[in-house]
XYZ file of C-alpha atoms in Angstrom:
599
model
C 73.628 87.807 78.781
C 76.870 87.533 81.353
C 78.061 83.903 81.734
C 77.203 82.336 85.060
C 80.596 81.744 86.883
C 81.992 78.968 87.661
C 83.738 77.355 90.887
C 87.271 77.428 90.924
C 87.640 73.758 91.038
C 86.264 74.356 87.244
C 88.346 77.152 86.111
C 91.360 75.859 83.497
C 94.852 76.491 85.510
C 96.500 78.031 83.093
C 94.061 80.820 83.640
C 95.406 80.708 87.501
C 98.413 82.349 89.196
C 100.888 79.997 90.367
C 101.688 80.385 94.469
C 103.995 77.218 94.320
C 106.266 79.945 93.712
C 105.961 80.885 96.988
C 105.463 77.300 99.364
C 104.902 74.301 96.859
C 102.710 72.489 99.393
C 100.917 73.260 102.837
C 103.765 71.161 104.159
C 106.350 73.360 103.151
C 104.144 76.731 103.983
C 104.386 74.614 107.674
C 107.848 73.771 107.389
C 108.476 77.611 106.856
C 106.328 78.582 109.393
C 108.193 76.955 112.369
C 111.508 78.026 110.639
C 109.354 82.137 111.175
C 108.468 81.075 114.785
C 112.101 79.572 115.560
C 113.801 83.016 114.008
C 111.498 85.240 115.800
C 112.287 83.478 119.467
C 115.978 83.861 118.568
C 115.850 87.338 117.722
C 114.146 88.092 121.355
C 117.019 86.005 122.953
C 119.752 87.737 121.458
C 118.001 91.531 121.238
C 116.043 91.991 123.912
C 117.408 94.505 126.176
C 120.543 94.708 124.218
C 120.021 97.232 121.331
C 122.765 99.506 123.312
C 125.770 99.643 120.700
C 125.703 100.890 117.164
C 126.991 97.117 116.134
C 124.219 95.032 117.746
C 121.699 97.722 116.742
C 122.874 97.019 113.144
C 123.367 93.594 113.674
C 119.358 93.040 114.706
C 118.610 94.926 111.474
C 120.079 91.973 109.340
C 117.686 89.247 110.993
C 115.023 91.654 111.042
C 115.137 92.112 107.078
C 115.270 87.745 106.840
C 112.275 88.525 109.611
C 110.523 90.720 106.663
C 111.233 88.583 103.881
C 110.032 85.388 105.943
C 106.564 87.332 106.989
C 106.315 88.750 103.652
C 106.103 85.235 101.877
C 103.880 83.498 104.713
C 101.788 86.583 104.640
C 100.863 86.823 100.872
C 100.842 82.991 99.951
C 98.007 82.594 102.526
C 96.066 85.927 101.779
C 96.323 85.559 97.659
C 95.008 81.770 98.033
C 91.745 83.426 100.076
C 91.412 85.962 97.703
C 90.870 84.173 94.537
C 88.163 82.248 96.651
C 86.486 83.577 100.140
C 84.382 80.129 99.699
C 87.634 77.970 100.380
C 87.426 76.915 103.880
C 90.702 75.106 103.547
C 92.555 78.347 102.472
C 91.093 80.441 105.303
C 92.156 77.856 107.849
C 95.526 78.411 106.545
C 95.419 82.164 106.466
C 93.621 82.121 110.051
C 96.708 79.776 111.125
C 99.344 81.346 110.096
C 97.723 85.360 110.355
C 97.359 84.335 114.433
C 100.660 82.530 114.784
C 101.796 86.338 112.332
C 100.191 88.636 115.071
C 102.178 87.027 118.172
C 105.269 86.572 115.989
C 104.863 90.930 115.550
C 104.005 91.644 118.733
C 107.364 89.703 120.061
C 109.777 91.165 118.030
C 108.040 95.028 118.729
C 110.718 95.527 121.321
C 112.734 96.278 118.463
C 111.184 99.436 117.370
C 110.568 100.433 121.207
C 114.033 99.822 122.643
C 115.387 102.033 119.065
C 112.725 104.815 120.376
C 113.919 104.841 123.447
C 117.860 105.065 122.976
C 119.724 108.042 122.750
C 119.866 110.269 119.646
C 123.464 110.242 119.337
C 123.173 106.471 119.335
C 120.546 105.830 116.488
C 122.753 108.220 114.485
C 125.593 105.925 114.856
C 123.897 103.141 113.662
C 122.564 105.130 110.454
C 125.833 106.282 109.674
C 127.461 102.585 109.592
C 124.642 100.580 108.522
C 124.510 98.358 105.625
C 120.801 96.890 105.895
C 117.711 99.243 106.919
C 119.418 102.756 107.157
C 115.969 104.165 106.222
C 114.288 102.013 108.475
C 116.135 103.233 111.507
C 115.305 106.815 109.936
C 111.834 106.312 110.129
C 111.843 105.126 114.096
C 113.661 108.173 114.766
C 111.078 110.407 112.799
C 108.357 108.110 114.714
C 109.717 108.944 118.174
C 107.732 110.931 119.089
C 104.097 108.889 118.780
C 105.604 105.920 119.819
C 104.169 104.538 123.490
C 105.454 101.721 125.673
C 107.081 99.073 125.193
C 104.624 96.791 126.911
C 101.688 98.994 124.965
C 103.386 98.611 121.767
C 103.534 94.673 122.174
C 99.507 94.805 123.110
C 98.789 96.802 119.987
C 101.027 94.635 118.012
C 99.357 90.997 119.367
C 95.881 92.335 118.522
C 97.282 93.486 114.775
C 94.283 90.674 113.401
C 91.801 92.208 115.798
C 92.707 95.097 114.432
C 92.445 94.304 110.905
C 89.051 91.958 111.312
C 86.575 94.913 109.567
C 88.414 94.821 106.583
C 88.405 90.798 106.694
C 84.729 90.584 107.860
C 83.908 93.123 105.029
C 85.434 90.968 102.345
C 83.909 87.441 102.981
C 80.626 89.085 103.859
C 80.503 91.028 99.905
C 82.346 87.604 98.211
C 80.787 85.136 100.318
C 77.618 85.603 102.066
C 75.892 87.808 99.767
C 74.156 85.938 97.194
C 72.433 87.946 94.068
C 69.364 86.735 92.639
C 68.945 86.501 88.675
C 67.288 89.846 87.858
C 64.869 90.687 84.900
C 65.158 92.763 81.975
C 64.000 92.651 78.200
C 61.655 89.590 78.824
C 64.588 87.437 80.331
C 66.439 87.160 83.373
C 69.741 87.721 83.948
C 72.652 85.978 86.577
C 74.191 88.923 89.094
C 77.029 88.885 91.478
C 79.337 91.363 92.260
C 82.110 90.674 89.976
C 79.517 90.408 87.333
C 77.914 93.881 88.132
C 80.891 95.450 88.211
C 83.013 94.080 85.380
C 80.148 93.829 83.179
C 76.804 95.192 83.687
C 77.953 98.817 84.737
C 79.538 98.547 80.862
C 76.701 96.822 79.015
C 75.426 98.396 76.068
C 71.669 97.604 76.478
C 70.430 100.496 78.777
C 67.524 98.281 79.808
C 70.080 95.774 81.066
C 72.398 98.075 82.419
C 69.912 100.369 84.362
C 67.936 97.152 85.597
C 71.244 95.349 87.063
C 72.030 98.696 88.597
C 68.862 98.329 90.541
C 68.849 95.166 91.100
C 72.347 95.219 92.855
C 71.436 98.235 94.726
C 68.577 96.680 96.323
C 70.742 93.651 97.530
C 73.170 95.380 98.906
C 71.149 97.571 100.957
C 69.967 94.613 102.745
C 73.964 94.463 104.325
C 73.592 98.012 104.591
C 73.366 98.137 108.792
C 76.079 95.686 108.814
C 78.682 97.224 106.396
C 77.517 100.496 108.058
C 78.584 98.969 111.665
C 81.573 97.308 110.168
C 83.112 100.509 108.893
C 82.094 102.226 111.943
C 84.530 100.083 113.937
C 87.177 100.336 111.717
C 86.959 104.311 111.934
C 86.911 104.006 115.670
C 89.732 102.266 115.893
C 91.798 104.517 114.039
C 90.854 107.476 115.947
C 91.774 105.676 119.269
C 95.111 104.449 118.064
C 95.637 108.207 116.336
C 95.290 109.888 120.378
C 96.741 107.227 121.623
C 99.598 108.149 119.407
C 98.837 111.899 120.550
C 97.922 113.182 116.979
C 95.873 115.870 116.429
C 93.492 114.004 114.287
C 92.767 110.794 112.366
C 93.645 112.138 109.134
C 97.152 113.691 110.715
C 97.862 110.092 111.959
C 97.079 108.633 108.473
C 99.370 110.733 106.765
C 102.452 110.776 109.186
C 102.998 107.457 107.706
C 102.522 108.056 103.888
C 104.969 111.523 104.578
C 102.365 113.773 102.996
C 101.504 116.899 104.417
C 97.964 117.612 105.188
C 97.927 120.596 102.219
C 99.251 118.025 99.226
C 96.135 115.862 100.703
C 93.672 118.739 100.734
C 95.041 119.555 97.472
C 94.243 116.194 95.324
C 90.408 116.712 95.959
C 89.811 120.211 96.308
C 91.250 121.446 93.207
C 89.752 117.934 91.304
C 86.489 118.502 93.207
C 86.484 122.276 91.548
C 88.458 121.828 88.174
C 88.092 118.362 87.190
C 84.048 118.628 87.564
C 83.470 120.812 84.404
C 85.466 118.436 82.229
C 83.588 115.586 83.081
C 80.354 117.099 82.734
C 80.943 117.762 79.541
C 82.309 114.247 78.947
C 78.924 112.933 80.489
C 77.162 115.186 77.712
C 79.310 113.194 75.196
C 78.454 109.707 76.422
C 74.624 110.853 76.755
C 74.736 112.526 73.102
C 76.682 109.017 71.940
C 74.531 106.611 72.980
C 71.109 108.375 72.508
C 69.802 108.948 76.288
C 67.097 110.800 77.167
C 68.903 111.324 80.424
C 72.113 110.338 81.930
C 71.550 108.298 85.061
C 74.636 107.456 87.535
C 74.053 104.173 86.235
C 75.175 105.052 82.703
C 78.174 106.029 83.660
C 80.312 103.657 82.419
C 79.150 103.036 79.172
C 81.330 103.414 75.899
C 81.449 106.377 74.167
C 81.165 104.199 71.039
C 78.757 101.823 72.014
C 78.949 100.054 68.580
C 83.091 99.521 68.427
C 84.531 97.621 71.426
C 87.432 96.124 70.053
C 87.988 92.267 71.407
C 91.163 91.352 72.771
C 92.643 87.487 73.583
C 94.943 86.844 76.694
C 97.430 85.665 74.003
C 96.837 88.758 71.941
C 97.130 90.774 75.542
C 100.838 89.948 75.767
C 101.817 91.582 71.818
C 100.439 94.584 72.981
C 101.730 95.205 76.004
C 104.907 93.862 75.347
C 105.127 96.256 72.346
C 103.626 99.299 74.113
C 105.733 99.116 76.724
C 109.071 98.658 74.915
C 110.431 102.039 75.610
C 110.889 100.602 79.296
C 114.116 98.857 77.884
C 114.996 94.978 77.977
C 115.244 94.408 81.352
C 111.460 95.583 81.889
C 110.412 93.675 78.687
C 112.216 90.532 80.094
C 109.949 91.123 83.219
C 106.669 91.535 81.105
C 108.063 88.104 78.936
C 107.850 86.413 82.772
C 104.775 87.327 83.840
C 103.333 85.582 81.219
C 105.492 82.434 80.992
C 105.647 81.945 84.807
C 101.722 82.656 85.350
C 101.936 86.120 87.134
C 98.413 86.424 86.476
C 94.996 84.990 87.796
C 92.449 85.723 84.801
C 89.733 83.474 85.712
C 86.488 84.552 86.933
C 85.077 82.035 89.164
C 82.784 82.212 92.696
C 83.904 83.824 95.537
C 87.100 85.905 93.873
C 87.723 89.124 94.838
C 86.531 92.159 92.808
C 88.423 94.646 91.564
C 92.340 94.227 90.610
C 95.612 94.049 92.163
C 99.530 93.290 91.791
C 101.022 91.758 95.492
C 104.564 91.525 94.995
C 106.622 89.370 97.748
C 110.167 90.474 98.196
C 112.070 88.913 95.116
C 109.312 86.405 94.251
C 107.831 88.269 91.416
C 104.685 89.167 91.361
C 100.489 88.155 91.734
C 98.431 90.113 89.556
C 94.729 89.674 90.356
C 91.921 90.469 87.604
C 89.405 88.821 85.810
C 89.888 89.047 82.206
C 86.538 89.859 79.823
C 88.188 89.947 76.720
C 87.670 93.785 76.105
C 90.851 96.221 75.273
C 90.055 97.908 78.185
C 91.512 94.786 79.858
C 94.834 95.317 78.694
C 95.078 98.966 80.239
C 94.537 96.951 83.370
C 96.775 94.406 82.998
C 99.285 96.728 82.061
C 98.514 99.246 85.167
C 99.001 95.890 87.182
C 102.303 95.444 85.642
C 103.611 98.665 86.381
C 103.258 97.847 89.776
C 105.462 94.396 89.303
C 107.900 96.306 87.358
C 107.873 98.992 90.256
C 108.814 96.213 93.196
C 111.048 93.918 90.797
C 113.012 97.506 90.788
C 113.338 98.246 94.007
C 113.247 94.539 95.265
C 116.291 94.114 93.358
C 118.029 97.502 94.599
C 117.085 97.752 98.263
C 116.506 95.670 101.260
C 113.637 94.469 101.999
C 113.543 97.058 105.072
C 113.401 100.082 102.635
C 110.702 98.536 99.497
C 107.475 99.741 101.004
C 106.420 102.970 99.279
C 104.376 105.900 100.032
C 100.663 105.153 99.012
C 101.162 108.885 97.610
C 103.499 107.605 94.898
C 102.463 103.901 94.925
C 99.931 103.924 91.770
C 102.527 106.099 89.505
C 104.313 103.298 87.929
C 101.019 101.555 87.073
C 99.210 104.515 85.940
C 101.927 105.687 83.847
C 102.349 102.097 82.149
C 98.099 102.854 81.048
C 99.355 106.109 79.786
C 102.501 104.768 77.474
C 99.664 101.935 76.119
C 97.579 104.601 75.071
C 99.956 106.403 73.112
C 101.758 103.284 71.674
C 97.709 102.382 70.456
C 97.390 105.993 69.208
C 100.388 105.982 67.082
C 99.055 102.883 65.942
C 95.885 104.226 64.684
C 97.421 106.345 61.994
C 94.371 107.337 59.540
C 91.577 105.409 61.903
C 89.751 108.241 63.396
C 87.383 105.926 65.214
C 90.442 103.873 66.444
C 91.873 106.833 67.788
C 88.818 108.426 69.639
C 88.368 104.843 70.993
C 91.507 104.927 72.405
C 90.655 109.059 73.704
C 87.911 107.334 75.428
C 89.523 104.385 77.144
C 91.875 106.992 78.677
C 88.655 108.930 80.015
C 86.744 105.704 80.820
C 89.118 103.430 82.330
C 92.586 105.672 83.347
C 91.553 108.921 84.009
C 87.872 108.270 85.788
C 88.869 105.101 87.097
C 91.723 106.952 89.223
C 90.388 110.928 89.099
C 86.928 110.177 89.075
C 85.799 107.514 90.951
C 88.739 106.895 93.575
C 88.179 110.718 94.088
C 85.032 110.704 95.120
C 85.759 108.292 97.294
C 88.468 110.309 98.915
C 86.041 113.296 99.482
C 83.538 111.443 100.691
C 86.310 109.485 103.221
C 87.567 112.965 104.129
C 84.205 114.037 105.452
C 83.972 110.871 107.831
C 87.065 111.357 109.367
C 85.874 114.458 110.067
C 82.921 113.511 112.139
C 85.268 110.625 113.682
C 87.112 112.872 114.919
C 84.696 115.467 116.678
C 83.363 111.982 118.201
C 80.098 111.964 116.461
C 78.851 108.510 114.999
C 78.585 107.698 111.494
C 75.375 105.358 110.740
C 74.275 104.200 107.585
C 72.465 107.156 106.809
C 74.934 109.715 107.189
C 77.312 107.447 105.040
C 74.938 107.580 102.492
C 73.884 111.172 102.698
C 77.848 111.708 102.413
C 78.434 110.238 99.501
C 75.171 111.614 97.656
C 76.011 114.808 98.442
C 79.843 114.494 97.172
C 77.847 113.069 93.729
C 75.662 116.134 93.561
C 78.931 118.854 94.164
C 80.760 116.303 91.088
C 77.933 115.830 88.717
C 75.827 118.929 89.445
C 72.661 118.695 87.079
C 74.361 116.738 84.248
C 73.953 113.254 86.380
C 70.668 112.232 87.490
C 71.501 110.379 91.357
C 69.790 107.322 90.533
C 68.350 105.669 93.696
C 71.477 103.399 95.326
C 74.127 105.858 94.371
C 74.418 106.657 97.405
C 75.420 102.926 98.341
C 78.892 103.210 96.286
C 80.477 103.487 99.780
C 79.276 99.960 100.346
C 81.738 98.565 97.497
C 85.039 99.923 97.866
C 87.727 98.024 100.307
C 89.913 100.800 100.349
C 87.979 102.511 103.090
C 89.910 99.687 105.241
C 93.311 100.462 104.146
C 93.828 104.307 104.896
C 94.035 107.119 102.967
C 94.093 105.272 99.988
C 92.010 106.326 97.723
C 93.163 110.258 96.956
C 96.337 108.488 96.366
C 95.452 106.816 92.735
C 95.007 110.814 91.929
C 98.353 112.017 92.986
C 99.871 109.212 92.039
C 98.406 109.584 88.389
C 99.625 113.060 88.618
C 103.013 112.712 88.518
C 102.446 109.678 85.740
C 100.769 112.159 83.854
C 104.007 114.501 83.763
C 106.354 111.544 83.602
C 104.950 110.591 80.322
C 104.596 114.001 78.760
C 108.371 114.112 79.538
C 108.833 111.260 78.267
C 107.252 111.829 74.946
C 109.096 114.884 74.983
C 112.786 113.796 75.989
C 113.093 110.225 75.101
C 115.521 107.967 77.033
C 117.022 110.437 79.847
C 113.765 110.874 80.652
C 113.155 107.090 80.881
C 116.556 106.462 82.324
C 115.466 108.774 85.402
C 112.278 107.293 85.482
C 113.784 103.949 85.909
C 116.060 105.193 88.867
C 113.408 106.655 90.411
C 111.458 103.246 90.779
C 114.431 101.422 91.942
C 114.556 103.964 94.932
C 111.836 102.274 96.999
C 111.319 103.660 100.555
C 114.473 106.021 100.304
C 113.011 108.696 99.378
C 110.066 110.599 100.258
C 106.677 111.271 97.802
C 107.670 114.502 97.280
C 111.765 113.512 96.592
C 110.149 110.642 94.645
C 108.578 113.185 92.195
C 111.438 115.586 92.114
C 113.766 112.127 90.627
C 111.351 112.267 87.763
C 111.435 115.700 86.955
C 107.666 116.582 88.313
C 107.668 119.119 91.198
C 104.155 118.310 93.438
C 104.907 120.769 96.354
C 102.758 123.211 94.303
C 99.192 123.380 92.233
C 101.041 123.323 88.556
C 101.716 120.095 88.268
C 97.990 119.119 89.147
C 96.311 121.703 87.061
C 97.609 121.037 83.963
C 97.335 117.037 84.150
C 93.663 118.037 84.483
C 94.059 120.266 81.470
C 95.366 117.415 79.772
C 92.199 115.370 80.515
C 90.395 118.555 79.176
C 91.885 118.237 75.881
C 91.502 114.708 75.648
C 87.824 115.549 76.059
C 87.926 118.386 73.931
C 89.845 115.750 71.075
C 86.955 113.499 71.317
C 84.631 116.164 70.141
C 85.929 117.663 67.711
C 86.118 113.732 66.246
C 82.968 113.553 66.538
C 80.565 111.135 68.734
């Protein structure tokens, strides 16, 4: 039976990240917010109107990088204290505080960007050419000259930036908050549910009666918020399509990818090819797990489920850092002094508790280290997370340290590379270490097709076909309900699964669970991403150290190059099919491993 949670009041700190990194006190989180609101008044003073010499355009590009840094901190230290508990009303007064006082603070200093737009060519290039801070910044206004609209519009859009981003925050405290699961029965006794505990447990429990009878019990709940999450999305959909003609885009999905710098055929790419390719591989994995665990059938909710239902190796948080230290020692010193930190300085928020977000993730302020959210289960499979997290620490604590904080943010295309390929390096460091243990080493076969591989190719994917089809109904104008949301996603299941996978009822609800929806085109990304981790490590395991030494350059590059340069510093070419189609020939073999080990 999963253990009921507990409030975070009662959760041990040590099992808790530590934000006094950050502010050590809401009096000094205060302190630095008048210090954000004083800077940003200054930098209207002195800039405003003035941006009309290659020396005071440059000039404004040093306080606007202290103007990053400062938002950066304020930003994350109030949104990573709400998201390890949505029931904290004292945190979300903080976040609504300083998020409001955020919104006017961006919508003052937007002349920037406008008055840059707006100035001669010949001037901007000036500025490039002699600037020491934000070169690439001032690259990217020029490329974004074109969609950019007044001044007085861009300040409007700007001021209503939490408007703007409300769906995503009403979506979160309504799944983490409001929506309370009732104990559900199964094998004579009854059970505690909640969303964290569906998701990080039940979907992987052994006992199919369990398993089968949370699934059901979740669905049900859920659909009661369907209508709500349904009109929720909706908005947030709607809003992208006006800003994208606004913006004078051709569509919602050309507007969404302007800003990653991915053309509209490496999008298409990622899902039709997995969509087509990928789909016979995982059948046949499905036919593995079914054989495995002796199903009748194979349900959606079985999914999950080992392929060794009988060997789950146990792992403690203390245990955790040998590992992963040791696995990912071919990153050099300097990245093993970073994984030494993470530990020692509490990087990492393992509790599970009430009201903490789902799901993982690494937020990395600008030369503050890093806040790696998960909730640890003691199961192996948490240390391919907690590594994958890591990647994306040892990513920003690259380029954090190499550019300004102007030119850090990264593609989403590229984003989930260095934390994919840190999953990939574990699994061979664990196969290596298997020598003779056959059932050690399909384990570890597995984990890659369980937790790496369908995590990011599977699930994510079907997410991003399933987004792609909305945004094409957004943007002929037609509505998107409930129902058509869920006859989406079923029918995305059925094209993936074909007859292996029986759709159990509330499959077609998955589009209720994932936040991404609210950030983008996000979800296709984890695939690409994991594409060019899956070449990085082949050539790693192939070349050694040059490999790793280019590797390491290319993560201190930041946003100075594009997804496509970003690849081509690693050695992996992604303006063509190859370098997809034989990462998903890798997964093939993988599969094709695990059988001939045997199940």
């Amino acid at each position: 039976m999963a253990e009921t949670l507990k409030k975070r009041s009662e959760v041990p700190v040590e099992l808790t990240w530590d934000t006094s990194r950050l502010f050590k006190s809401s009096k000094e989180l205060m302190s630095a917010l008048e210090e954000f609101k004083k800077l940003t008044s200054d930098m209207e003073k002195e800039y405003k109107g003035k941006l009309t010499t290659a020396e005071a355009i440059n000039d404004c590009m040093d306080k606007l990088n202290k103007w990053n840094i400062m938002a950066d901190h304020l930003y994350n230290y109030v949104e990573l204290n709400v998201s390890v508990d949505y029931t904290n009303a004292d945190a979300q007064k903080e976040q609504a505080l300083v998020m409001s006082e955020f919104s006017r603070a961006l919508s003052t200093v937007s002349f920037v960007d406008s008055e840059l737009a707006e100035a001669p060519k010949e001037l901007i290039e000036e500025a490039i050419n002699s600037a020491t801070v934000g070169k690439h910044y001032l690259e990217d206004v020029e490329r974004q000259r074109p969609h950019r609209l007044t001044p007085e519009t861009e300040a409007a859009i700007a001021a209503l930036r939490d408007t703007i981003e409300a769906p995503y925050k009403i979506y979160e405290t309504s799944k983490l908050a409001d929506i309370q699961f009732p104990d559900f029965e199964a094998n004579g006794e009854k059970h505690p549910l909640g969303y964290s505990l569906f998701e990080d447990n039940y979907e992987y429990e052994r006992d199919t009666e369990v398993r089968r009878a949370a699934f059901d019990a979740f669905s049900k709940k859920i659909r009661e918020y369907m209508y709500t999450t349904a009109t929720v999305y909706g908005s947030h959909v709607r809003t992208e399509k006006t800003i994208s003609e606004l913006r004078k885009y051709d569509s919602v999905l050309d507007y969404l990818l302007f800003e990653q710098k991915v053309t509209r055929e490496m999008y298409d790419r990622q899902i039709d090819l997995i969509m087509e390719k990928l789909a016979p591989h995982m059948r046949k994995y499905a036919r593995l797990l079914k054989e495995a665990n002796g199903l009748e059938k194979m349900t959606y909710a079985d999914l999950k489920i080992a392929l060794d239902p009988d060997y789950d190796p146990k792992v403690t948080i203390e245990k955790s850092k040998e590992y992963i230290i040791d696995g990912l020692s071919i990153m050099g010193p300097e990245y093993k002094e970073m994984l030494e930190t993470a530990y020692k300085e509490r990087w990492v928020d393992f509790a599970r508790n009430i009201g903490k977000s789902t799901g993982g993730f690494c937020a990395s302020p600008y030369q503050k280290g890093s806040y790696i959210l998960l909730s640890w289960n003691d199961r192996m499979s948490d240390v391919f997370t907690l590594a994958h997290e890591l990647g994306h620490a040892g990513h920003f604590a690259a380029c954090g340290k190499a550019q300004s904080a102007l030119d850090v943010e990264v593609s989403n295309y590229v984003v989930e590379a260095p934390s994919t390929i840190n999953e990939l390096l574990m699994a061979e460091y664990l196969k290596e270490k298997s020598g003779d243990d056959k059932r050690f080493r399909r384990w570890v076969l597995a984990s890659q097709i369980s937790n790496t591989y369908y995590h990011n190719f599977v699930t994510h994917l079907l997410e991003a076909a399933y987004q792609r089809e909305v945004y094409k109904l957004v943007d002929k104008g037609e509505a998107v309900p409930a129902e058509t949301l869920n006859e989406i996603y079923k029918n995305v299941l059925k094209k993936f699964w074909g007859d292996e996978v029986e759709l159990t009822e509330g499959c077609e609800l998955t589009w209720m669970r994932q936040p991404h929806y609210y950030m983008g085109l996000y979800s296709y990304s984890y695939s690409a991403s994991l594409t060019i981790a899956t070449q990085v490590m082949k050539r790693i395991l192939k070349e050694g150290q040059p490999a790793v030494e280019d590797w390491k350059k290319t993560l201190a590059a930041g946003g100075t190059v594009t997804p496509v340069e970003f690849a081509k510093m690693a050695g992996v070419d992604v303006t063509t099919d190859a370098a997809l189609l034989d990462t998903i020939d890798y997964i093939g073999s993988i599969i094709d491993e695990i059988e001939q080990i045997g199940v």
